[in-house]
Amino acid sequence: KAGVTQTPRYLIKTRGQQVTLSCSPISGHRSVSWYQQTPGQGLQFLFEYFSETQRNKGNFPGRFSGRQFSNSRSEMNVSTLELGDSALYLCASRYGQGNTEAFFGQGTRLTVV
Amino acid sequence: QKEVEQDPGPLSVPEGAIVSLNCTYSNSAFQYFMWYRQYSRKGPELLMYTYSSGNKEDGRFTAQVDKSSKYISLFIRDSQPSDSATYLCAMRAGGTSYGKLTFGQGTILTVHP
């Protein structure tokens, strides 16, 4: 069974640009959550999608947005990139909306220069 | 003050030692507790998942939850060099917050031969 797949693995962008990251959850999983990991702040929750609807949102500015497609794949977009957005962005998938374990992908390493 | 506090270490132990990793939390709504292991340049890997207060054992790993003290622990017996990684505690509330994990800062563990 394939795990959570995130693409691309590495990305370098310039300040002011926008970026789109992709996440394919484990087959059969319908919930996708996104996290930002930095050395200073650790892992912080961005948002969660289930059945194409955002169910939860963390404390990030509106420049961070996401969506989920009917096949449960999810994308995350960051507009007007700032140097502080440099981080490892992780996607986690869960089977359902209830009490189920979250499995993480390898992450996308975003560097903003 | 962070909702979840975890000593970042680093922690260095000899092979075969018993390792104790701990987290404290302040949010009484947290009901589910997890431990993840993260190797360098990889995504977090789920090690243990617990709900109620008490102990849960899986091979060399034992997770302990004390909800009355808002304190969780992970014990690693017979530690191996391959256990060298960052260990993250994570927790979440129930209901509509199932998808949001709150993480500790992570403890860097090195097991030397």
Coordinates of C-alpha atoms in Angstrom, one line a residue:
Chain A
K1 CA 0.0 0.0 0.0
A2 CA 1.5 3.3 -1.0
G3 CA 2.0 5.9 1.6
V4 CA 1.4 9.6 1.5
T5 CA 3.0 11.2 -1.5
Q6 CA 4.1 14.8 -1.6
T7 CA 5.4 16.7 -4.6
P8 CA 7.8 18.3 -5.3
R9 CA 10.3 17.2 -2.6
Y10 CA 12.3 20.4 -2.9
L11 CA 11.5 23.9 -4.1
I12 CA 13.3 27.2 -4.3
K13 CA 11.2 30.3 -4.8
T14 CA 11.8 34.1 -4.8
R15 CA 10.2 36.5 -2.4
G16 CA 6.9 37.7 -3.7
Q17 CA 6.2 34.6 -5.8
Q18 CA 3.5 32.1 -5.1
V19 CA 3.8 28.3 -4.8
T20 CA 1.6 25.3 -5.0
L21 CA 2.4 22.0 -3.2
S22 CA 0.6 18.7 -3.8
C23 CA -0.3 15.8 -1.5
S24 CA -1.8 12.4 -2.5
P25 CA -3.1 10.6 0.6
I26 CA -3.0 6.9 1.3
S27 CA -5.5 5.1 -0.9
G28 CA -8.9 5.2 0.8
H29 CA -8.1 8.0 3.1
R30 CA -10.3 11.0 2.8
S31 CA -8.9 13.5 5.4
V32 CA -5.8 15.5 4.6
S33 CA -4.1 17.9 7.0
W34 CA -1.2 20.3 6.3
Y35 CA 1.6 21.3 8.7
Q36 CA 4.5 23.7 8.6
Q37 CA 7.7 22.6 10.3
T38 CA 10.5 25.1 11.2
P39 CA 13.4 24.9 13.6
G40 CA 12.0 27.7 15.7
Q41 CA 8.3 26.9 15.8
G42 CA 8.3 23.2 15.3
L43 CA 5.3 21.5 13.7
Q44 CA 2.3 23.8 13.3
F45 CA -1.1 23.0 12.0
L46 CA -2.2 24.8 8.9
F47 CA -5.6 23.3 7.9
E48 CA -7.5 20.1 7.4
Y49 CA -9.7 19.0 4.5
F50 CA -12.3 16.3 4.4
S51 CA -14.6 15.6 1.5
E52 CA -13.4 18.7 -0.3
T53 CA -14.3 21.0 2.6
Q54 CA -12.0 22.8 5.0
R55 CA -12.8 21.4 8.5
N56 CA -10.2 23.1 10.6
K57 CA -7.8 26.0 10.2
G58 CA -4.7 27.0 12.2
N59 CA -3.4 30.5 12.9
F60 CA -1.8 31.3 9.6
P61 CA -2.4 34.4 7.4
G62 CA -4.7 34.2 4.5
R63 CA -1.7 33.9 2.1
F64 CA -1.9 30.2 3.0
S65 CA -4.7 28.4 1.4
G66 CA -5.6 24.9 0.3
R67 CA -8.1 22.8 -1.5
Q68 CA -9.1 19.2 -1.8
F69 CA -10.3 17.4 -4.9
S70 CA -12.9 14.7 -5.3
N71 CA -10.2 12.0 -5.4
S72 CA -9.0 13.3 -1.9
R73 CA -5.7 14.7 -3.4
S74 CA -5.0 18.1 -1.9
E75 CA -3.0 21.1 -2.8
M76 CA -1.7 23.9 -0.7
N77 CA -0.9 27.4 -2.0
V78 CA 1.2 30.1 -0.5
S79 CA 1.0 33.5 -2.2
T80 CA 3.3 36.5 -1.9
L81 CA 6.1 34.4 -0.4
E82 CA 8.2 35.8 2.4
L83 CA 11.6 34.6 3.7
G84 CA 9.9 33.3 6.8
D85 CA 7.8 30.9 4.8
S86 CA 11.0 28.8 4.3
A87 CA 10.1 25.5 5.9
L88 CA 9.3 21.8 5.6
Y89 CA 5.6 21.5 4.6
L90 CA 4.1 18.2 5.7
C91 CA 0.9 16.6 4.7
A92 CA -0.9 13.9 6.8
S93 CA -3.7 11.7 5.7
R94 CA -6.3 9.9 7.8
Y95 CA -9.0 7.4 6.9
G96 CA -12.0 9.3 8.2
Q97 CA -13.0 12.4 10.1
G98 CA -13.2 10.7 13.4
N99 CA -10.6 9.2 15.8
T100 CA -8.1 7.7 13.4
E101 CA -4.3 7.9 13.1
A102 CA -2.5 10.4 11.0
F103 CA 0.2 9.3 8.6
F104 CA 2.7 11.8 7.2
G105 CA 4.4 12.2 3.9
Q106 CA 8.0 13.0 3.4
G107 CA 7.3 16.7 3.1
T108 CA 8.2 19.4 0.6
R109 CA 11.2 21.5 1.5
L110 CA 10.5 25.1 0.5
T111 CA 13.3 27.7 0.4
V112 CA 12.4 31.3 -0.2
V113 CA 15.3 33.5 -1.3
Chain B
Q1 CA 3.1 29.5 27.0
K2 CA 2.9 26.6 24.6
E3 CA 0.1 24.2 24.9
V4 CA 2.6 21.3 24.8
E5 CA 6.0 21.4 26.3
Q6 CA 8.8 19.0 25.4
D7 CA 12.4 19.2 26.4
P8 CA 14.3 19.5 23.1
G9 CA 17.4 17.8 24.5
P10 CA 19.7 16.8 22.9
L11 CA 19.7 13.5 24.7
S12 CA 22.7 11.2 24.2
V13 CA 22.7 7.7 25.6
P14 CA 24.8 4.5 25.1
E15 CA 23.4 1.6 23.2
G16 CA 21.3 -0.6 25.4
A17 CA 20.1 2.2 27.7
I18 CA 16.6 2.9 28.7
V19 CA 15.4 6.2 27.3
S20 CA 12.7 8.3 28.8
L21 CA 11.0 11.1 26.8
N22 CA 8.4 13.3 28.3
C23 CA 5.8 16.0 27.4
T24 CA 3.5 18.1 29.5
Y25 CA 0.4 19.8 28.3
S26 CA -2.0 22.5 29.5
N27 CA -5.1 21.9 27.4
S28 CA -7.6 19.7 29.2
A29 CA -9.4 19.1 26.0
F30 CA -6.6 16.9 24.7
Q31 CA -7.8 13.3 24.7
Y32 CA -5.6 11.4 22.2
F33 CA -1.9 11.2 22.5
M34 CA 0.7 10.1 20.0
W35 CA 4.5 9.7 19.6
Y36 CA 6.1 10.2 16.3
R37 CA 9.7 9.5 15.3
Q38 CA 11.3 11.7 12.6
Y39 CA 14.6 10.9 11.0
S40 CA 16.6 13.7 9.3
R41 CA 15.0 14.8 6.0
K42 CA 12.0 12.5 6.5
G43 CA 8.4 12.9 7.6
P44 CA 7.2 11.9 11.1
E45 CA 6.5 8.2 11.5
L46 CA 3.8 7.2 14.0
L47 CA 5.1 5.1 16.8
M48 CA 2.4 5.0 19.5
Y49 CA -1.2 6.1 19.7
T50 CA -3.0 6.1 23.1
Y51 CA -6.3 7.4 24.5
S52 CA -6.8 6.6 28.1
S53 CA -4.5 7.1 31.1
G54 CA -2.2 4.1 31.7
N55 CA 0.4 2.2 29.8
K56 CA 0.6 0.9 26.2
E57 CA 3.4 -1.4 25.1
D58 CA 4.6 -2.2 21.6
G59 CA 7.9 -4.1 21.4
R60 CA 10.7 -2.0 22.9
F61 CA 8.4 1.0 23.2
T62 CA 6.0 1.9 26.1
A63 CA 3.8 4.9 26.1
Q64 CA 2.4 6.2 29.4
V65 CA -0.4 8.8 29.9
D66 CA -1.3 10.5 33.1
K67 CA -4.2 12.8 32.3
S68 CA -4.6 13.9 35.9
S69 CA -1.1 15.4 35.8
K70 CA -1.2 16.3 32.1
Y71 CA 1.9 14.3 31.5
I72 CA 2.9 11.7 28.9
S73 CA 6.0 9.7 28.5
L74 CA 7.7 7.3 26.0
F75 CA 10.1 4.7 27.2
I76 CA 12.5 3.0 24.8
R77 CA 14.1 -0.2 26.2
D78 CA 17.4 -1.6 24.9
S79 CA 18.0 1.5 22.7
Q80 CA 19.8 1.0 19.4
P81 CA 21.8 3.4 17.2
S82 CA 18.9 3.1 14.7
D83 CA 16.7 4.8 17.3
S84 CA 18.7 8.0 16.8
A85 CA 16.1 10.5 15.6
T86 CA 13.9 13.3 16.8
Y87 CA 10.9 12.2 18.9
L88 CA 7.8 14.3 18.8
C89 CA 4.8 14.0 21.1
A90 CA 1.5 15.1 19.6
M91 CA -2.0 15.3 21.0
R92 CA -5.5 16.3 19.9
A93 CA -8.9 17.0 21.2
G94 CA -12.0 15.1 20.1
G95 CA -15.0 16.1 18.1
T96 CA -14.4 18.5 15.2
S97 CA -10.8 18.9 16.2
Y98 CA -9.8 15.3 15.2
G99 CA -7.7 16.6 12.3
K100 CA -5.6 19.1 14.3
L101 CA -2.6 17.7 16.0
T102 CA -0.6 19.9 18.5
F103 CA 3.0 18.9 18.7
G104 CA 5.8 19.3 21.2
Q105 CA 9.0 20.8 20.0
G106 CA 10.7 17.4 19.6
T107 CA 13.5 15.7 21.5
I108 CA 16.7 14.9 19.6
L109 CA 18.0 11.5 20.6
T110 CA 21.4 10.0 19.8
V111 CA 22.2 6.4 20.7
H112 CA 25.9 5.8 20.4
P113 CA 27.4 2.3 20.0

